[in-house]
Coordinates of C-alpha atoms in Angstrom, one line a residue:
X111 CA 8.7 9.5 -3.1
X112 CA 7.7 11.7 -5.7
X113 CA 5.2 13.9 -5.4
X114 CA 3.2 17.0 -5.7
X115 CA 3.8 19.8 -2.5
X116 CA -0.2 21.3 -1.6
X117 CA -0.7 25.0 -1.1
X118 CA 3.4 25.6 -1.0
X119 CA 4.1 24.3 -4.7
X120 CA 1.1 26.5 -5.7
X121 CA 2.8 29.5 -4.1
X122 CA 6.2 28.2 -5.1
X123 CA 5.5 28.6 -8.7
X124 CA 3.8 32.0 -8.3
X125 CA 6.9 33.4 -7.0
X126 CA 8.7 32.1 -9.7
X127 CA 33.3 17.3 -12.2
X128 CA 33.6 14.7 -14.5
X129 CA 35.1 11.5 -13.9
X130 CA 35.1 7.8 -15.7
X131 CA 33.7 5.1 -14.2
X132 CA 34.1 1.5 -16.0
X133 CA 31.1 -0.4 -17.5
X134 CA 29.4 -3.5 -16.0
X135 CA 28.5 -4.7 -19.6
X136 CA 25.2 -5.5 -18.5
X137 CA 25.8 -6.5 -14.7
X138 CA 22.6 -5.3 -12.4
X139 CA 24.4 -3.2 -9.5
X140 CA 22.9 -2.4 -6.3
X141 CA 23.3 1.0 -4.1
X142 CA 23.1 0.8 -0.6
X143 CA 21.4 3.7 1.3
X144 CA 24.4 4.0 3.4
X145 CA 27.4 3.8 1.0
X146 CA 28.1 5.0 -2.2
X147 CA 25.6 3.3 -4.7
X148 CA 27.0 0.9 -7.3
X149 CA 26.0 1.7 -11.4
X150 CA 24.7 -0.2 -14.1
X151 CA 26.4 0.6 -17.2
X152 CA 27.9 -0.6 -20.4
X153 CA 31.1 -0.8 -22.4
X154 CA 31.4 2.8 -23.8
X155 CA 34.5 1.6 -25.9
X156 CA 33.0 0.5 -29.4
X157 CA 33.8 3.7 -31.8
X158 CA 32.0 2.0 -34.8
X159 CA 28.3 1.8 -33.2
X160 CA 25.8 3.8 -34.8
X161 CA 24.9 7.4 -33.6
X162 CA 22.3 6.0 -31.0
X163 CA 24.7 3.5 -29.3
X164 CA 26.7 7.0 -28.2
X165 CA 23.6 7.9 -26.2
X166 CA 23.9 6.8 -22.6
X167 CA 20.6 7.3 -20.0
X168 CA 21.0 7.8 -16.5
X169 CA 18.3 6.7 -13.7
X170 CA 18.0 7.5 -9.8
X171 CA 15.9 5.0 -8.1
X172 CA 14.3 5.3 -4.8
X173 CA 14.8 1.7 -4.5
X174 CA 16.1 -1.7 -6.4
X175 CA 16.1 -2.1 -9.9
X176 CA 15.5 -5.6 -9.3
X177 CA 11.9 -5.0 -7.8
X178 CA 9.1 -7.5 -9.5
X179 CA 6.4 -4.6 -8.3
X180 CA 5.4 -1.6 -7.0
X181 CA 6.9 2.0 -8.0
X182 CA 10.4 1.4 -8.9
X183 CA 9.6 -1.7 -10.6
X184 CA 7.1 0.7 -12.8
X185 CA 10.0 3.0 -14.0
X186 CA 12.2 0.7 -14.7
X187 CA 9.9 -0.9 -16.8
X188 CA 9.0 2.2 -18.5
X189 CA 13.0 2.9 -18.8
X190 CA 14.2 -0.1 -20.4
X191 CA 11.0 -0.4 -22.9
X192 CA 11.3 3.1 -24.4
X193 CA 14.9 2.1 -25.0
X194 CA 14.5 -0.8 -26.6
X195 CA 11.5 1.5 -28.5
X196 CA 14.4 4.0 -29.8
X197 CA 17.0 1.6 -30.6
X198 CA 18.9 2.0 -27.3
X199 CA 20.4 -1.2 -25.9
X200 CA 19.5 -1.2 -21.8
X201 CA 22.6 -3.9 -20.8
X202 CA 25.1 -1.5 -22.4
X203 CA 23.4 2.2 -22.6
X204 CA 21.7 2.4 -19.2
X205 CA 23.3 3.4 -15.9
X206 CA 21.4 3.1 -12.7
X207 CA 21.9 4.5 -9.7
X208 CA 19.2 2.4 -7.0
X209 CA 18.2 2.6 -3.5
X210 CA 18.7 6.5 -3.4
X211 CA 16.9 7.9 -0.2
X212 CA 15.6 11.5 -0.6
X213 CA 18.5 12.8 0.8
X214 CA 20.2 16.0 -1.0
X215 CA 24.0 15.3 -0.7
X216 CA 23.3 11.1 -1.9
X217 CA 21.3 12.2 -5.0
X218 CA 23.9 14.7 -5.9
X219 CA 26.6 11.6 -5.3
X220 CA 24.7 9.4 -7.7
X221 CA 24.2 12.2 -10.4
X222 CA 28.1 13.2 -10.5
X223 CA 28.6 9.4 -10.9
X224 CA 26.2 9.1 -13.9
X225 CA 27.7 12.2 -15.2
X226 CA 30.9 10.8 -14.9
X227 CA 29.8 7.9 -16.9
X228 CA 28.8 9.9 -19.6
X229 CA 25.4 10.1 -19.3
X230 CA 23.2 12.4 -21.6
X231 CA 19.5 12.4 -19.5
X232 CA 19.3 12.3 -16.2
X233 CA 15.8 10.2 -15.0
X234 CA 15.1 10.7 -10.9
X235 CA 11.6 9.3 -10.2
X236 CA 11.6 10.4 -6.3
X237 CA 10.2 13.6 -5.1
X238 CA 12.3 14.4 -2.8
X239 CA 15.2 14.5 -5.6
X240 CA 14.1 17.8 -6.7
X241 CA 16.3 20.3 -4.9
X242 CA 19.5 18.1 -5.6
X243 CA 18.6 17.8 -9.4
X244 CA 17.7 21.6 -9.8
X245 CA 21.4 22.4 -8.4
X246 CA 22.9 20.1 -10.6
X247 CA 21.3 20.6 -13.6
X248 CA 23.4 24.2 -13.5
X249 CA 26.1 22.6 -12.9
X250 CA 26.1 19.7 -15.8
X251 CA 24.6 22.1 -19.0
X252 CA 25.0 19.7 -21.4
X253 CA 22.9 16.6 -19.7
X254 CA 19.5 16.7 -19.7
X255 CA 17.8 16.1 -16.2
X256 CA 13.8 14.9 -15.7
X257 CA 12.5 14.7 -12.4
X258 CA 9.5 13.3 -11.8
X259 CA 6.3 14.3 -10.3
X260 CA 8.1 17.6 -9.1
X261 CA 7.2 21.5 -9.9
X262 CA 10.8 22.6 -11.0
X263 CA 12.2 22.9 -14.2
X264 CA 14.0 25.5 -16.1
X265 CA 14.1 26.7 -19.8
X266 CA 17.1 24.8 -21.1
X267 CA 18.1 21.5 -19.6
X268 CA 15.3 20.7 -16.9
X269 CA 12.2 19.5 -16.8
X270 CA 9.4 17.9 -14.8
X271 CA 7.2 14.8 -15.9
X272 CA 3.9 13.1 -14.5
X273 CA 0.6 12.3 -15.5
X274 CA -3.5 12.5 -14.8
X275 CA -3.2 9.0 -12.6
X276 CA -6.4 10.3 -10.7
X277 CA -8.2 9.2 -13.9
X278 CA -6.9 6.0 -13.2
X279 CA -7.9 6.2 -10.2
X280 CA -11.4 6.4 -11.0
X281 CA -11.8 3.7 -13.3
X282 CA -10.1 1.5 -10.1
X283 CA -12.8 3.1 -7.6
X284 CA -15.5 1.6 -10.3
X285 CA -14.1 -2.1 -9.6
X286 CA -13.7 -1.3 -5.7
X287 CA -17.4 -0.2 -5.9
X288 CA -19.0 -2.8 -7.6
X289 CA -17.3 -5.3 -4.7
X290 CA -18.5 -3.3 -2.3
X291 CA -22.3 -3.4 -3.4
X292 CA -21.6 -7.4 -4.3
X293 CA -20.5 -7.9 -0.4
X294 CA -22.9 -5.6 1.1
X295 CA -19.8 -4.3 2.8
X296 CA -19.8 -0.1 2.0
X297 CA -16.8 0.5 4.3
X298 CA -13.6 0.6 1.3
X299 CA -10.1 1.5 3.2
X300 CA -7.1 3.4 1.2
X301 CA -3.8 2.8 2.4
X302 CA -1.6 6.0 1.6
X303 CA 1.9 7.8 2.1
X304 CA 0.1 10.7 2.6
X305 CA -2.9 12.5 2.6
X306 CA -4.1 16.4 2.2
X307 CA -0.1 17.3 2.8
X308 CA 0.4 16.5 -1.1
X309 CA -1.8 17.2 -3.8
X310 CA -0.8 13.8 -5.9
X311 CA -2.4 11.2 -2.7
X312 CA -5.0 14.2 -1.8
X313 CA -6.3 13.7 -5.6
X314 CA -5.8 10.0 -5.7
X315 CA -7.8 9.1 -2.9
X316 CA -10.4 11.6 -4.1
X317 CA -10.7 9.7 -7.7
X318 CA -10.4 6.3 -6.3
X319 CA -13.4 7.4 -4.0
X320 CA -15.5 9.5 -7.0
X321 CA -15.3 6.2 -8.9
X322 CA -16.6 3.8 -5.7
X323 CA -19.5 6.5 -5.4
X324 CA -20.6 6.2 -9.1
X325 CA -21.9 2.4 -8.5
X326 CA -22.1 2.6 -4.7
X327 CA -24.0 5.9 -3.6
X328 CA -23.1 4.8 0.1
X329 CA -20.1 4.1 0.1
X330 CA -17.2 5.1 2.7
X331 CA -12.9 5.2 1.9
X332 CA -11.3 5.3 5.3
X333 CA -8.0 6.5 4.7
X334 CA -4.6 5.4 7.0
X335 CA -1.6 7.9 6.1
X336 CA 1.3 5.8 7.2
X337 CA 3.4 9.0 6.4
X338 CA 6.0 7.6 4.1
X339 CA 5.9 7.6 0.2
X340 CA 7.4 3.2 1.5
X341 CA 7.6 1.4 4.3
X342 CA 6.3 -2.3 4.2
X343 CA 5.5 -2.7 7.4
X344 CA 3.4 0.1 8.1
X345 CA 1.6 -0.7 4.7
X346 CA 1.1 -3.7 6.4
X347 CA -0.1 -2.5 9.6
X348 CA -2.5 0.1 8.2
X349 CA -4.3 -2.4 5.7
X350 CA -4.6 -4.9 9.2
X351 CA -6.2 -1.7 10.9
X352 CA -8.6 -0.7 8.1
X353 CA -9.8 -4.8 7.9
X354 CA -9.9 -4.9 11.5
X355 CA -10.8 -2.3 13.1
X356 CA -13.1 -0.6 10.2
X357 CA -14.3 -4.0 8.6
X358 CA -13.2 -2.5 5.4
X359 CA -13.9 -5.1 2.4
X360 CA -12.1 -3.7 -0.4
X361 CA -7.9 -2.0 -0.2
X362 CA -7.0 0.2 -1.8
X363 CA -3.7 2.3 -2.0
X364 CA -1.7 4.7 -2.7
X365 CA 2.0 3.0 -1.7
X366 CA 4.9 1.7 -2.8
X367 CA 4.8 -2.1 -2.1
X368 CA 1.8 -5.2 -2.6
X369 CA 1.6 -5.7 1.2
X370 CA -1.8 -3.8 1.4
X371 CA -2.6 -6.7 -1.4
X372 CA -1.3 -9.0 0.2
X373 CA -3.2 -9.0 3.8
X374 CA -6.3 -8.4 1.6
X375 CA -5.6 -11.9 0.2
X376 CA -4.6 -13.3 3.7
X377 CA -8.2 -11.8 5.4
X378 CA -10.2 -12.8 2.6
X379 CA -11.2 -9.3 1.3
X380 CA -10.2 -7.7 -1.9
X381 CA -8.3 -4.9 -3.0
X382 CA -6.8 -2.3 -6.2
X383 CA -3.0 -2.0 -6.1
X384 CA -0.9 0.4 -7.6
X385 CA 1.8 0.8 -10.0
X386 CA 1.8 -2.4 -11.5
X387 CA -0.6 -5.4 -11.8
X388 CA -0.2 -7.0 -7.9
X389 CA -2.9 -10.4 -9.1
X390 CA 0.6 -12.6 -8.6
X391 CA 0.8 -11.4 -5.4
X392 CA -2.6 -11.3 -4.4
X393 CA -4.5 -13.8 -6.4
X394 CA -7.3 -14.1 -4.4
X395 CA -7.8 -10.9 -3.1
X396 CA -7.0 -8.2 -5.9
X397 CA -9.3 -6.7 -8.5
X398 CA -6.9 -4.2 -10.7
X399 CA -4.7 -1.3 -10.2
X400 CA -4.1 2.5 -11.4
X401 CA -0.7 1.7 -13.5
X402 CA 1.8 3.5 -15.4
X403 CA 3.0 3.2 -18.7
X404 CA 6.1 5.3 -18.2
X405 CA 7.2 4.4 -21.7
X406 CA 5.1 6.8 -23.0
X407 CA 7.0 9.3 -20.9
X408 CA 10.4 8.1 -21.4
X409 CA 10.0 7.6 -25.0
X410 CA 9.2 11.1 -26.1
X411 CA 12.1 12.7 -23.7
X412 CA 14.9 10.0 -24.7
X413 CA 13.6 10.5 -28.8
X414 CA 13.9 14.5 -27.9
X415 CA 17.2 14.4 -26.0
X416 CA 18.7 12.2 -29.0
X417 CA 17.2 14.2 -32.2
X418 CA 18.4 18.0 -30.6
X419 CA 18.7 18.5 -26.9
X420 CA 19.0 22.5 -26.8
X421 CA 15.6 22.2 -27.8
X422 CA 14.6 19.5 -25.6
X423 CA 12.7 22.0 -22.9
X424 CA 10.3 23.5 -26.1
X425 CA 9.7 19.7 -27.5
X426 CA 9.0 18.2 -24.1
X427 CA 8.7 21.0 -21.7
X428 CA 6.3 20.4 -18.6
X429 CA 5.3 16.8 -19.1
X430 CA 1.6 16.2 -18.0
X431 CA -0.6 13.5 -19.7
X432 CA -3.5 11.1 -19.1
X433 CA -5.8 8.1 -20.3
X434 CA -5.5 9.8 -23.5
X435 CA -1.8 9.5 -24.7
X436 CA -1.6 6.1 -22.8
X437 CA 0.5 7.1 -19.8
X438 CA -1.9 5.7 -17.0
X439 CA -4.3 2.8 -17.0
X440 CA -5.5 0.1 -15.1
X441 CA -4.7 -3.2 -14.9
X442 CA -6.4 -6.2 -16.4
X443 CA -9.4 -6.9 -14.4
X444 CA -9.0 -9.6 -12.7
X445 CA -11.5 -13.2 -11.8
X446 CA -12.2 -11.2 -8.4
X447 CA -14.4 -8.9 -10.3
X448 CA -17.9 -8.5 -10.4
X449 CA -19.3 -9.0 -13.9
X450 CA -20.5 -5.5 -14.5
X451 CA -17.1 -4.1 -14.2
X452 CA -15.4 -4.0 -17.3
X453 CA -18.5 -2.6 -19.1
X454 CA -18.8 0.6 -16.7
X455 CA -14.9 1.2 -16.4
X456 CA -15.3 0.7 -20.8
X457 CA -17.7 3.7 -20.5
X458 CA -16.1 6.1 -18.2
X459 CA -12.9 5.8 -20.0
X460 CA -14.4 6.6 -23.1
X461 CA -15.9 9.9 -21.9
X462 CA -12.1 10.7 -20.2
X463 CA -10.2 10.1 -23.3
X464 CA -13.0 11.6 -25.8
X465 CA -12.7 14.4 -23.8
X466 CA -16.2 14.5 -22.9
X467 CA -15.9 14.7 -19.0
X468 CA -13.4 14.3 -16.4
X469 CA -13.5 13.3 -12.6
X470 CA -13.6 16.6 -11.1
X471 CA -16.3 17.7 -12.4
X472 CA -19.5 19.2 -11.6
X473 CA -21.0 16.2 -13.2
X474 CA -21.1 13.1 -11.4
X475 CA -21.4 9.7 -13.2
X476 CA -23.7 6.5 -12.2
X477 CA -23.8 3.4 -14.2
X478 CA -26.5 0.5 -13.8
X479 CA -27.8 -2.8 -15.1
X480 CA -26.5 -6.1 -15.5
X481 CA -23.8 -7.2 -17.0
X482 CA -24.3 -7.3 -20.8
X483 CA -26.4 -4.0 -20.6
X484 CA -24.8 -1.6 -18.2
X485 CA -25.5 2.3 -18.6
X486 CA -23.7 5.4 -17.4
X487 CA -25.9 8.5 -17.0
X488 CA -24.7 12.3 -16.1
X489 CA -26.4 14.4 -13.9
X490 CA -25.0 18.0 -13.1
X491 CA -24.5 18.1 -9.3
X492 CA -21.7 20.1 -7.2
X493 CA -18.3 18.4 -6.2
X494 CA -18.1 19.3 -2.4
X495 CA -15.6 18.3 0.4
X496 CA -16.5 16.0 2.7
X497 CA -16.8 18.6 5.1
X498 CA -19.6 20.4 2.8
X499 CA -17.9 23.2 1.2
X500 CA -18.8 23.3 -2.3
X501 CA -15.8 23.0 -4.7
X502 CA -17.4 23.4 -8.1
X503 CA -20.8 24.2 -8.8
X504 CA -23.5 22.0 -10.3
X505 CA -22.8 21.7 -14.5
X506 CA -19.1 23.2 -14.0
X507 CA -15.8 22.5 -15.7
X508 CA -13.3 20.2 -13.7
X509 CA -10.9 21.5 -11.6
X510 CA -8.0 23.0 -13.1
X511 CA -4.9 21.2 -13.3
X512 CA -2.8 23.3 -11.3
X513 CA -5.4 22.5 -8.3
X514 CA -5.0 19.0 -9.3
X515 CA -1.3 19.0 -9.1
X516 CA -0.4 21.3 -6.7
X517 CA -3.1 23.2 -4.3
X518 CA -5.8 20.1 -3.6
X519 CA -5.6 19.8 -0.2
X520 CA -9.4 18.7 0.7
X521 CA -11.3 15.3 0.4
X522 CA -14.1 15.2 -1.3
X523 CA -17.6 13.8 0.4
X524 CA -17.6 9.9 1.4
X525 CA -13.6 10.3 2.6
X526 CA -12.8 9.9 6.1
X527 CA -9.6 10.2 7.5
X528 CA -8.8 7.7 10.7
X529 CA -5.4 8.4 11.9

């Protein structure tokens, strides 16, 4: 769904109508993968609404609006808040176009039906959108088109958007740690799309497992690629493997759906979700989750696409923040966690967002103590890959973005891959 290409995005970038539609007036529509997907939209007939009521936003989702977790859900949520943050009414200005597979000639469909509804930004939050949206964005000059968590973009009307989740990431690996060392149980299992194919999973799991490491020195992720950005069933199947067959403890993921969560909960062992707070769903079982406050995101391009969109691409451009400008987080911590947690995760996060260190470092992290007087030290020692090669020397910088987002295609030390 989404995401960051490995060693060909890297090499990628080196080498670098109209019709109406009527509004729903609020009305939540559904597409269907197979057919042509329904829209969400609003009366576009009041003349005497203020300049911002004029403004219409356009969304692709890879599946239902009406999700109450998980990826979708996220945007959306992110969406409809921002709108509400610059005076945009989402039952009458937003159009959505749901349950979009990653399939060129369907995404082009659904953007000549949101163009047709008058539509002035284009959101598409799926990966696999990118081609389709980088065709059309020629096409439609005068609409503004943000993909996320692709590479493409061009210099007037095209951009692309994500953020530093691995940080995130981290701070979850700190709570998935301390459970670990609390159950005597080192063996953690990661439930993800993908692996070392994309750079976004590759440097997930990587975090997630950097974080477990800086409370639990012996700790092991076992990773199950089920090979799909979603598919609830295999989710299922490959968080029942890692319990069963690996005695993992804790579950963590990088997926679209709570069912990793949710067999946590039903075989007593705990778990960190991902995109949205999955306690509801797993009350028993889950600890927090990497989350996204899209808002922050959709906010800033909505404000520039309103304000002057010709200069949309130099006020928003490439779109890539962290902890720092509040686009990723984690989720409250929940009752499952073990009383030391919230102080250590409190401490790495202030390093991140002071600037003062980041995950992929040269200089690893370990807290200690008890709860009410835990302690982070640093000690300068080289990031290698789990199969020894040393990725940044003892003291150094952290990896540079670009490796982050495009060209990490390793795991670092304490990952093991099982399928």
């Amino acid at each position: 769904m989404k995401k960051f290409i490995s060693m060909l995005v890297t090499a990628a970038l080196a080498v670098s109508s109209v019709f109406a539609l009527a509004g729903c007036n609020g009305t939540q529509g559904s597409g269907d993968q197979g057919t042509t997907p329904a829209v969400t939209g609003g009366d576009e007939t009041d003349e005497t609404a203020a300049p911002a009521a004029d403004f219409k936003v356009g969304a692709i989702y890879i599946n239902s609006q009406n999700d109450t977790s998980g990826y979708t859900f996220a945007h959306h949520k992110g969406i409809t808040a921002a709108m509400e943050q610059v005076g945009l009414d989402p039952a009458k200005d937003l159009y959505i176009v749901d349950n979009v597979p990653e399939d060129d000639e369907k995404v082009k469909q659904a953007i000549d039906q949101l163009a047709g509804n008058g539509c002035n930004i284009i959101f598409g939050i799926s990966f696999g959108y990118i081609n389709a949206m980088d065709e059309k964005a020629k096409e439609y000059p005068d609409i503004i088109f943000s993909h996320a968590t692709g590479y493409l973009s061009n210099d007037t009307n095209f951009n692309n958007y994500f953020g530093r989740i691995y940080q995130a990431r981290y701070l979850a690996g700190i709570a998935a740690g301390y459970k670990s060392l609390a159950t005597g149980n080192n063996n953690i299992g990661f439930v993800s799309a993908w692996g070392t194919e994309y750079a976004e999973t590759c440097s997930g799991i990587n975090g997630f497992t950097l974080g477990a490491l800086s409370v639990n020195p012996n700790a092991k992720v076992y990773v199950y690629e089920i090979s799909t950005w979603g598919d609830q069933e295999l989710e299922r199947q490959a968080a029942e493997t890692l319990i069963d067959t690996y005695g993992c403890g804790v579950i963590g993921q990088h997926c679209d759906s709570a069912q990793p969560q949710i067999v946590a909960n039903e075989k007593g062992v705990f778990g960190c979700g991902y995109n949205s707070d999955m306690t509801t769903e797993a009350p028993d079982a889950h600890l927090t989750a990497p989350i996204w406050n899209w808002d922050a995101y959709y906010a800033t391009a909505m404000k520039a696409a309103m304000t002057n969109p010709a200069t949309f691409m130099t006020e928003v451009g490439i779109y890539y923040e962290g902890l720092n400008a509040g686009l990723v987080d984690i989720a409250p911590l929940s009752k499952n966690c073990e009383p030391q947690t919230a102080e250590a995760i409190a401490l790495a996060k202030d390093l991140m967002t002071k600037g003062e260190w980041d995950v992929f470092s040269g200089v690893k992290l370990s807290f200690s103590g008890d709860a009410g007087s835990v302690t982070v030290a640093k000690t300068d020692a080289a990031l290698k890959t789990n199969e020894g090669a040393e990725i940044v020397a003892a003291g150094g910088p952290s990896v540079e973005d670009s490796v982050i987002t495009g060209s990490m295609n390793y795991y670092v030390e304490g990952v093991t891959q099982v399928n």
